[in-house]
PDB file of C-alpha atoms in Angstrom:
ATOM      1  CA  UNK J   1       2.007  11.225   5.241  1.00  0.00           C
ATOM      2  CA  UNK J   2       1.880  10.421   1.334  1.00  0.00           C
ATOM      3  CA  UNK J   3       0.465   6.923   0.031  1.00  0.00           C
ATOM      4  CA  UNK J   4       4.427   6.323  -0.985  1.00  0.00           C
ATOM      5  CA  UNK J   5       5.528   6.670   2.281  1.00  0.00           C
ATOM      6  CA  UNK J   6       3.196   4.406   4.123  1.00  0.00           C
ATOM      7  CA  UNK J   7       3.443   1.544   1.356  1.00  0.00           C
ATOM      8  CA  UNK J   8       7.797   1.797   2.292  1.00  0.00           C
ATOM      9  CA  UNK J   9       6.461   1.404   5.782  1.00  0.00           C
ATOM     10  CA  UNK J  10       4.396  -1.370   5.779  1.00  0.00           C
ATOM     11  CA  UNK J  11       7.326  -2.846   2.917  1.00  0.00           C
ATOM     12  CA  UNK J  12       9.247  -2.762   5.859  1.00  0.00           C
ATOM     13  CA  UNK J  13       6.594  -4.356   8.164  1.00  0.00           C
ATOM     14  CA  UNK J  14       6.520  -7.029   6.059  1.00  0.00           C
ATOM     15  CA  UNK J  15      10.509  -7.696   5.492  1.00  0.00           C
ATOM     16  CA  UNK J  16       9.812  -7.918   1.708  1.00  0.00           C
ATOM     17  CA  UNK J  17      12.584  -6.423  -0.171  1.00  0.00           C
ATOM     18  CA  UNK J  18      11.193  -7.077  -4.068  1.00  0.00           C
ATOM     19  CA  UNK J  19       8.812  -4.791  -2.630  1.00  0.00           C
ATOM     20  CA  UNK J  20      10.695  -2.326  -1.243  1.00  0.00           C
ATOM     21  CA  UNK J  21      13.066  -1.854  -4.142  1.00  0.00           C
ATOM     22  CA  UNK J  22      10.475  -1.618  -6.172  1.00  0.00           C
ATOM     23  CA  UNK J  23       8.676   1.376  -4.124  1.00  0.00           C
ATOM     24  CA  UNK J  24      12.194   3.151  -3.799  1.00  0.00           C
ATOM     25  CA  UNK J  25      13.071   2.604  -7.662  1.00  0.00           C
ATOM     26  CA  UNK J  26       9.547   4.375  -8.148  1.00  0.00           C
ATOM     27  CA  UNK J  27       8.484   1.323 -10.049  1.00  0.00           C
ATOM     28  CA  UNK J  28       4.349   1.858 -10.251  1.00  0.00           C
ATOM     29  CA  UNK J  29       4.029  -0.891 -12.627  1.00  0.00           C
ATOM     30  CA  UNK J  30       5.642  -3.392 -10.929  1.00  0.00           C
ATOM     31  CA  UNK J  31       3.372  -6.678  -9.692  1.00  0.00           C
ATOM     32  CA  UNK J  32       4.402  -6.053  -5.843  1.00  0.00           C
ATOM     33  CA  UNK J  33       3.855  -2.053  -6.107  1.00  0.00           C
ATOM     34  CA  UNK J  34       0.294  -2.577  -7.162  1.00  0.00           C
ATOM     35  CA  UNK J  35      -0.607  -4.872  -5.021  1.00  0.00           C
ATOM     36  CA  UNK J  36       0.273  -2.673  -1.982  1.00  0.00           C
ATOM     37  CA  UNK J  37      -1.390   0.223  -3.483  1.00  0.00           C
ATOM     38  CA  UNK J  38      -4.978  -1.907  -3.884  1.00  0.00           C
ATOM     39  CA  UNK J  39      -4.174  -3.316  -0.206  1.00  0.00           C
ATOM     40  CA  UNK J  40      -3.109   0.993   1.071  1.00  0.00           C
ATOM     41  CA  UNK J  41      -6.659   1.824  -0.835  1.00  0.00           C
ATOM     42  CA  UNK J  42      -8.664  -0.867   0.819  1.00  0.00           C
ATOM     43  CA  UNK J  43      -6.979  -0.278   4.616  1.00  0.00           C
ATOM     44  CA  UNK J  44      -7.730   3.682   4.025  1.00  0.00           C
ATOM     45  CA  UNK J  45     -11.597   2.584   3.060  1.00  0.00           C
ATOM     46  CA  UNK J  46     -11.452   0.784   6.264  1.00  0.00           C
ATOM     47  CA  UNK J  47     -10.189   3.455   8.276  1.00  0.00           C
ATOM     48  CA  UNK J  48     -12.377   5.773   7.163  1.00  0.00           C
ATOM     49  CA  UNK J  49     -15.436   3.896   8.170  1.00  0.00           C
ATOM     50  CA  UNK J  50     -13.960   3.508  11.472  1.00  0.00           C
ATOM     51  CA  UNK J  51     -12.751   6.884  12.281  1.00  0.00           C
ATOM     52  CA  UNK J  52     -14.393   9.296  10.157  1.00  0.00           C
ATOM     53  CA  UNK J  53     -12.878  12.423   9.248  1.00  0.00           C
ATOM     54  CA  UNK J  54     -15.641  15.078   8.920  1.00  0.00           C
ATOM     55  CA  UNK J  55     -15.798  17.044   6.257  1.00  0.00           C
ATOM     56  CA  UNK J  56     -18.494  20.340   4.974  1.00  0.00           C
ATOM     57  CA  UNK J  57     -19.969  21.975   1.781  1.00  0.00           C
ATOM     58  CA  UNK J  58     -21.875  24.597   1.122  1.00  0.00           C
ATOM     59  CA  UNK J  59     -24.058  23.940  -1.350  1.00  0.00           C
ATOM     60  CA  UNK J  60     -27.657  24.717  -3.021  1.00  0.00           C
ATOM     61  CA  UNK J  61     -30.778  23.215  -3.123  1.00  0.00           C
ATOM     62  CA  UNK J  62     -32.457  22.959  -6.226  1.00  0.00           C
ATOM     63  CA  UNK J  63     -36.436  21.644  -6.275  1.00  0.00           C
ATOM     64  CA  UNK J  64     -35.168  20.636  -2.284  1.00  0.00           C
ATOM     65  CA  UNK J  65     -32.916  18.183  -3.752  1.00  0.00           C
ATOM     66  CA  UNK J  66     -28.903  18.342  -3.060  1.00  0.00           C
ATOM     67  CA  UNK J  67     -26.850  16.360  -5.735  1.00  0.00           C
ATOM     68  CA  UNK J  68     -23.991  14.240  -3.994  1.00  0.00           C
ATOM     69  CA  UNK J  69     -22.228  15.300  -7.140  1.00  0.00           C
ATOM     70  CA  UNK J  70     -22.485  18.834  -5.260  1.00  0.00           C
ATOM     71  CA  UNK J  71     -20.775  17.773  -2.069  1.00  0.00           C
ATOM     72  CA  UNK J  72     -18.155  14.839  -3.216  1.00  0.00           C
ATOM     73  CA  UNK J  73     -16.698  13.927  -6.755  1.00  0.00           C
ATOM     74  CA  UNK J  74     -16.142  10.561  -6.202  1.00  0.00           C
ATOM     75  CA  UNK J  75     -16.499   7.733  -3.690  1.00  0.00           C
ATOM     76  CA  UNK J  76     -19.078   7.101  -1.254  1.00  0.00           C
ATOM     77  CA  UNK J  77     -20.740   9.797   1.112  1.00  0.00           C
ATOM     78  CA  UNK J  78     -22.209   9.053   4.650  1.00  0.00           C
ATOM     79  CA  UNK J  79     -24.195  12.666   5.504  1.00  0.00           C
ATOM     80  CA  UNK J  80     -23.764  13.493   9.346  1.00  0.00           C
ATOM     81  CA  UNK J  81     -25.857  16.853   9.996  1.00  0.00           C
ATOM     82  CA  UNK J  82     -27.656  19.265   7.131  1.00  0.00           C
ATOM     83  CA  UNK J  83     -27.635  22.848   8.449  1.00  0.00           C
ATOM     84  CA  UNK J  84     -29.442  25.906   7.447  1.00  0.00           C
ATOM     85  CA  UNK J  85     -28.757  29.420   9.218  1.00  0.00           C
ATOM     86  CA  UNK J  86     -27.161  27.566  12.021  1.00  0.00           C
ATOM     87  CA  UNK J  87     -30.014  25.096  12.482  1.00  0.00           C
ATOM     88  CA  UNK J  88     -29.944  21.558  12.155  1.00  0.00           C
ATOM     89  CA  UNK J  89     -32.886  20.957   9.253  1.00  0.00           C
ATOM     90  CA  UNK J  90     -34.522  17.546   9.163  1.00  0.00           C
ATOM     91  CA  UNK J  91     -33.486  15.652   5.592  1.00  0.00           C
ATOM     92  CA  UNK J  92     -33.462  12.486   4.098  1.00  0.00           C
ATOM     93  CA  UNK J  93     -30.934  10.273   1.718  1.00  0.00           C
ATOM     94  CA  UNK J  94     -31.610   7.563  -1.328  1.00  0.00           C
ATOM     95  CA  UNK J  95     -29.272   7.172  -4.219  1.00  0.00           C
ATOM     96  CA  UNK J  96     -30.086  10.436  -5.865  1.00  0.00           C
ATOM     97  CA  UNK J  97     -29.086  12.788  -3.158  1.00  0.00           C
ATOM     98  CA  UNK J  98     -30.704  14.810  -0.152  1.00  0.00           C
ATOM     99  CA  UNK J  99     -33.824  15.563  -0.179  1.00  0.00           C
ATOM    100  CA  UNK J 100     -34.983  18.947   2.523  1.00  0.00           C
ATOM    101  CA  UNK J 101     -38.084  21.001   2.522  1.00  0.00           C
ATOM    102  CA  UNK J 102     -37.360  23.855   1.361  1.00  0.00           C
ATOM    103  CA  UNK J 103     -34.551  25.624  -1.268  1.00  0.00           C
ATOM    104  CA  UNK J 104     -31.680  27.420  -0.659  1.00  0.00           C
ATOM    105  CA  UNK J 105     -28.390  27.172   1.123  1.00  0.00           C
ATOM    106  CA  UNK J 106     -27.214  24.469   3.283  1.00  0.00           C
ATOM    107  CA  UNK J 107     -24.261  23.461   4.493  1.00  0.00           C
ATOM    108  CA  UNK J 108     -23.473  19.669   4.406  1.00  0.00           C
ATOM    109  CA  UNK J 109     -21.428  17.981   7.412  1.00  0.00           C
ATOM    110  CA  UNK J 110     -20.303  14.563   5.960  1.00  0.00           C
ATOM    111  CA  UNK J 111     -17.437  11.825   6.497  1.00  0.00           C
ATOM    112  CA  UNK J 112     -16.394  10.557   2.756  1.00  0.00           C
ATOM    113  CA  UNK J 113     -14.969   6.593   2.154  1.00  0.00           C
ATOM    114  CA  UNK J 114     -10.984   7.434   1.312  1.00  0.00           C
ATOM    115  CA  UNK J 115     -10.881   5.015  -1.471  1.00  0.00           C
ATOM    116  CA  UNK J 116     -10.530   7.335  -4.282  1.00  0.00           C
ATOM    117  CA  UNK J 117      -7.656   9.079  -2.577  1.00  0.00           C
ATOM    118  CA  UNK J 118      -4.749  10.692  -4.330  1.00  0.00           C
ATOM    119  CA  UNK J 119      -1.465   8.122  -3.457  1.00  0.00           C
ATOM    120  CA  UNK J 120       0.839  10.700  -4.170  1.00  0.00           C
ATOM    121  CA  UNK J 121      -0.491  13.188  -1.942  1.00  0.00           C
ATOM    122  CA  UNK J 122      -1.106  13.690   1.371  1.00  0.00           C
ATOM    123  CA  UNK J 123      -3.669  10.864   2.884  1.00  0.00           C
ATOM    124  CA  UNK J 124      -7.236  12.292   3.946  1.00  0.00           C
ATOM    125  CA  UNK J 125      -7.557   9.977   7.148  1.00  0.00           C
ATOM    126  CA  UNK J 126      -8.227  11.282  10.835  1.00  0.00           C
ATOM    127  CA  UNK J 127      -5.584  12.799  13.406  1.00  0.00           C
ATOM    128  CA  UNK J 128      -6.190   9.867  15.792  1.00  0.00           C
ATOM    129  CA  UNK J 129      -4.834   7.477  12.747  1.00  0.00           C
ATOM    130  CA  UNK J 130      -1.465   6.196  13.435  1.00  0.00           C
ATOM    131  CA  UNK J 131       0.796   5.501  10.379  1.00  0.00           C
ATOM    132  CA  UNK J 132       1.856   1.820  12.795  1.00  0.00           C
ATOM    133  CA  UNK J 133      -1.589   1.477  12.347  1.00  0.00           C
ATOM    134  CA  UNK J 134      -2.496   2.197   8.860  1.00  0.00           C
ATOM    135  CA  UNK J 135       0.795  -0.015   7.979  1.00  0.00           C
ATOM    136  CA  UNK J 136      -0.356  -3.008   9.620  1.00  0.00           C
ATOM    137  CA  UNK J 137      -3.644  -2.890   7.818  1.00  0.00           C
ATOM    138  CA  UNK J 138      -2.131  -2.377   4.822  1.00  0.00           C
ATOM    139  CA  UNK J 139       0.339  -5.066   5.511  1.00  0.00           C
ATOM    140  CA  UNK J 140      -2.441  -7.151   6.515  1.00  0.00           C
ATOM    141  CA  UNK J 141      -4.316  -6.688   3.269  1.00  0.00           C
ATOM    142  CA  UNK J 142      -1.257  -7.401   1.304  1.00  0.00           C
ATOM    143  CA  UNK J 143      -0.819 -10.689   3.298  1.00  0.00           C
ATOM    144  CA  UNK J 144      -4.739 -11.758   2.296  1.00  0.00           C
ATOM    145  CA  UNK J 145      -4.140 -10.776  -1.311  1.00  0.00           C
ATOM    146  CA  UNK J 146      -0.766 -12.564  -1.619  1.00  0.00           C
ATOM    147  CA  UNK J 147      -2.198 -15.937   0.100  1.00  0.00           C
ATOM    148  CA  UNK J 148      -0.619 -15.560   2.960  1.00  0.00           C
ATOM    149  CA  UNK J 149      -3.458 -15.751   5.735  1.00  0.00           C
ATOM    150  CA  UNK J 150      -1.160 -16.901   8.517  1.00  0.00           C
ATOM    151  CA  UNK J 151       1.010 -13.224   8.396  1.00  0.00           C
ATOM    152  CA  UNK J 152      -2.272 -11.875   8.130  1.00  0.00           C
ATOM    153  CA  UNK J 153      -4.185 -12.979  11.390  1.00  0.00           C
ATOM    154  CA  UNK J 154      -0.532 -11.183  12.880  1.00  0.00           C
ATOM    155  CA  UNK J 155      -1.095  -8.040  11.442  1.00  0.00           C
ATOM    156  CA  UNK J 156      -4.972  -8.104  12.115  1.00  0.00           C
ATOM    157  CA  UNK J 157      -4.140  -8.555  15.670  1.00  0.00           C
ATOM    158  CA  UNK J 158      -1.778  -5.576  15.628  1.00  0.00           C
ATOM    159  CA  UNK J 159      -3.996  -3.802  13.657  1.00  0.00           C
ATOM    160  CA  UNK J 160      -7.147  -4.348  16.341  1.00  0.00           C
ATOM    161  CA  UNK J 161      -5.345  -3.010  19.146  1.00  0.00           C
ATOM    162  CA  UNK J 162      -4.469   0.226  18.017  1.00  0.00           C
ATOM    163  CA  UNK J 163      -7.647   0.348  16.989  1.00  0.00           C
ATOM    164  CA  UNK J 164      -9.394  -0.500  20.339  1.00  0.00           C
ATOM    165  CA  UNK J 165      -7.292   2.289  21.835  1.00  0.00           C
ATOM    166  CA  UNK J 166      -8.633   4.955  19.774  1.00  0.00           C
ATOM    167  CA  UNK J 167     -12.111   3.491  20.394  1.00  0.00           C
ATOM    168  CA  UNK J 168     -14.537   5.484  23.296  1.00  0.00           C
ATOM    169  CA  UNK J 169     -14.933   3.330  25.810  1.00  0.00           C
ATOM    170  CA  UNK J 170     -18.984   2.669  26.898  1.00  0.00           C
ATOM    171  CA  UNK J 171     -19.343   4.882  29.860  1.00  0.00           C
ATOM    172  CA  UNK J 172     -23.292   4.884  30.381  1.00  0.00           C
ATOM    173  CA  UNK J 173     -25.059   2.225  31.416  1.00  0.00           C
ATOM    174  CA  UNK J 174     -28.252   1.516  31.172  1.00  0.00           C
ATOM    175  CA  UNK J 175     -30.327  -0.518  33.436  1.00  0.00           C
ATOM    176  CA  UNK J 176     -32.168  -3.495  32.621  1.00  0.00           C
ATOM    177  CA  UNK J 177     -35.969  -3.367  31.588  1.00  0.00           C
ATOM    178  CA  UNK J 178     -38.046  -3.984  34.490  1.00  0.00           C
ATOM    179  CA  UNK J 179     -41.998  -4.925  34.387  1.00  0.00           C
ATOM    180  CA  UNK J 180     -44.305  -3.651  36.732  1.00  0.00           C
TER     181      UNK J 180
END
């Protein structure tokens, strides 16, 4: 699904036909249309903290450092695994890059923050995503940045329970501490 399509969607979530025209006129500039797009960019950062879509480079490590520039062009990267010959290698993170011990080749497993995502295009969010739920967030976002926090506590509701449906339920448990 394109960034178009799920702003129409939520549009009609929120009964708002300025909106709507506007989206099916095409009309980018328009106050309502960009509003919706920042409120689409923020629900698709949300989403992609929650349910990470996992992504990997290859890449090379120069004086054992690995660039985020290497492994992302833009937004913000949270680095799962760092693999070398099909071995988890032990690494660290700070604002520079990854740090490992030793040069070469390593391939980077990593979930990326959607916010920089191309509207027009298809969206980069997980399979277990719903558009319903990517809509109401959106609509809920558009609700906060409109002033209209009533319509938004709605569509947060809506929102939270397709959420805790994709969510793993706890299924160990573990018992309490006991002293001897």
């Amino acid at each position: 699904m394109t960034g178009y399509q799920l702003a129409e969607q939520s549009a009609l979530l929120l009964q708002d036909r300025l909106l709507l025209n506007a989206l099916q006129n095409e009309q980018t500039e328009d106050e309502y249309a960009q509003k919706i797009f920042r409120a689409l960019r923020d629900a698709l950062s949300e989403v992609s903290r929650d349910f990470p879509v996992l992504q990997s480079a290859d890449v090379t490590a120069k004086n054992r450092t690995i660039p985020y520039s290497d492994i992302c062009s833009n937004g913000t990267v949270c680095v799962k695994r760092v693999v070398k010959c099909g071995r988890d290698v032990p690494f660290t993170t700070d604002s520079n890059g990854i740090y490992v011990r030793d040069d070469g080749n390593y391939t980077v497993v990593y979930s990326a923050d959607c916010f920089f995502a191309d509207l027009p295009g298809e969206l980069p969010v997980s399979r277990e995503v719903s558009v319903p739920m990517l809509a109401h967030l959106t609509a809920r976002n558009y609700c906060i940045m409109c002033g209209r926090p009533d319509e938004a506590v709605v569509y947060d509701s809506r929102y939270d329970e397709y959420a805790q449906s994709l969510r793993i339920k706890r299924r160990a448990h573990v018992p309490a501490r006991k002293f001897v």
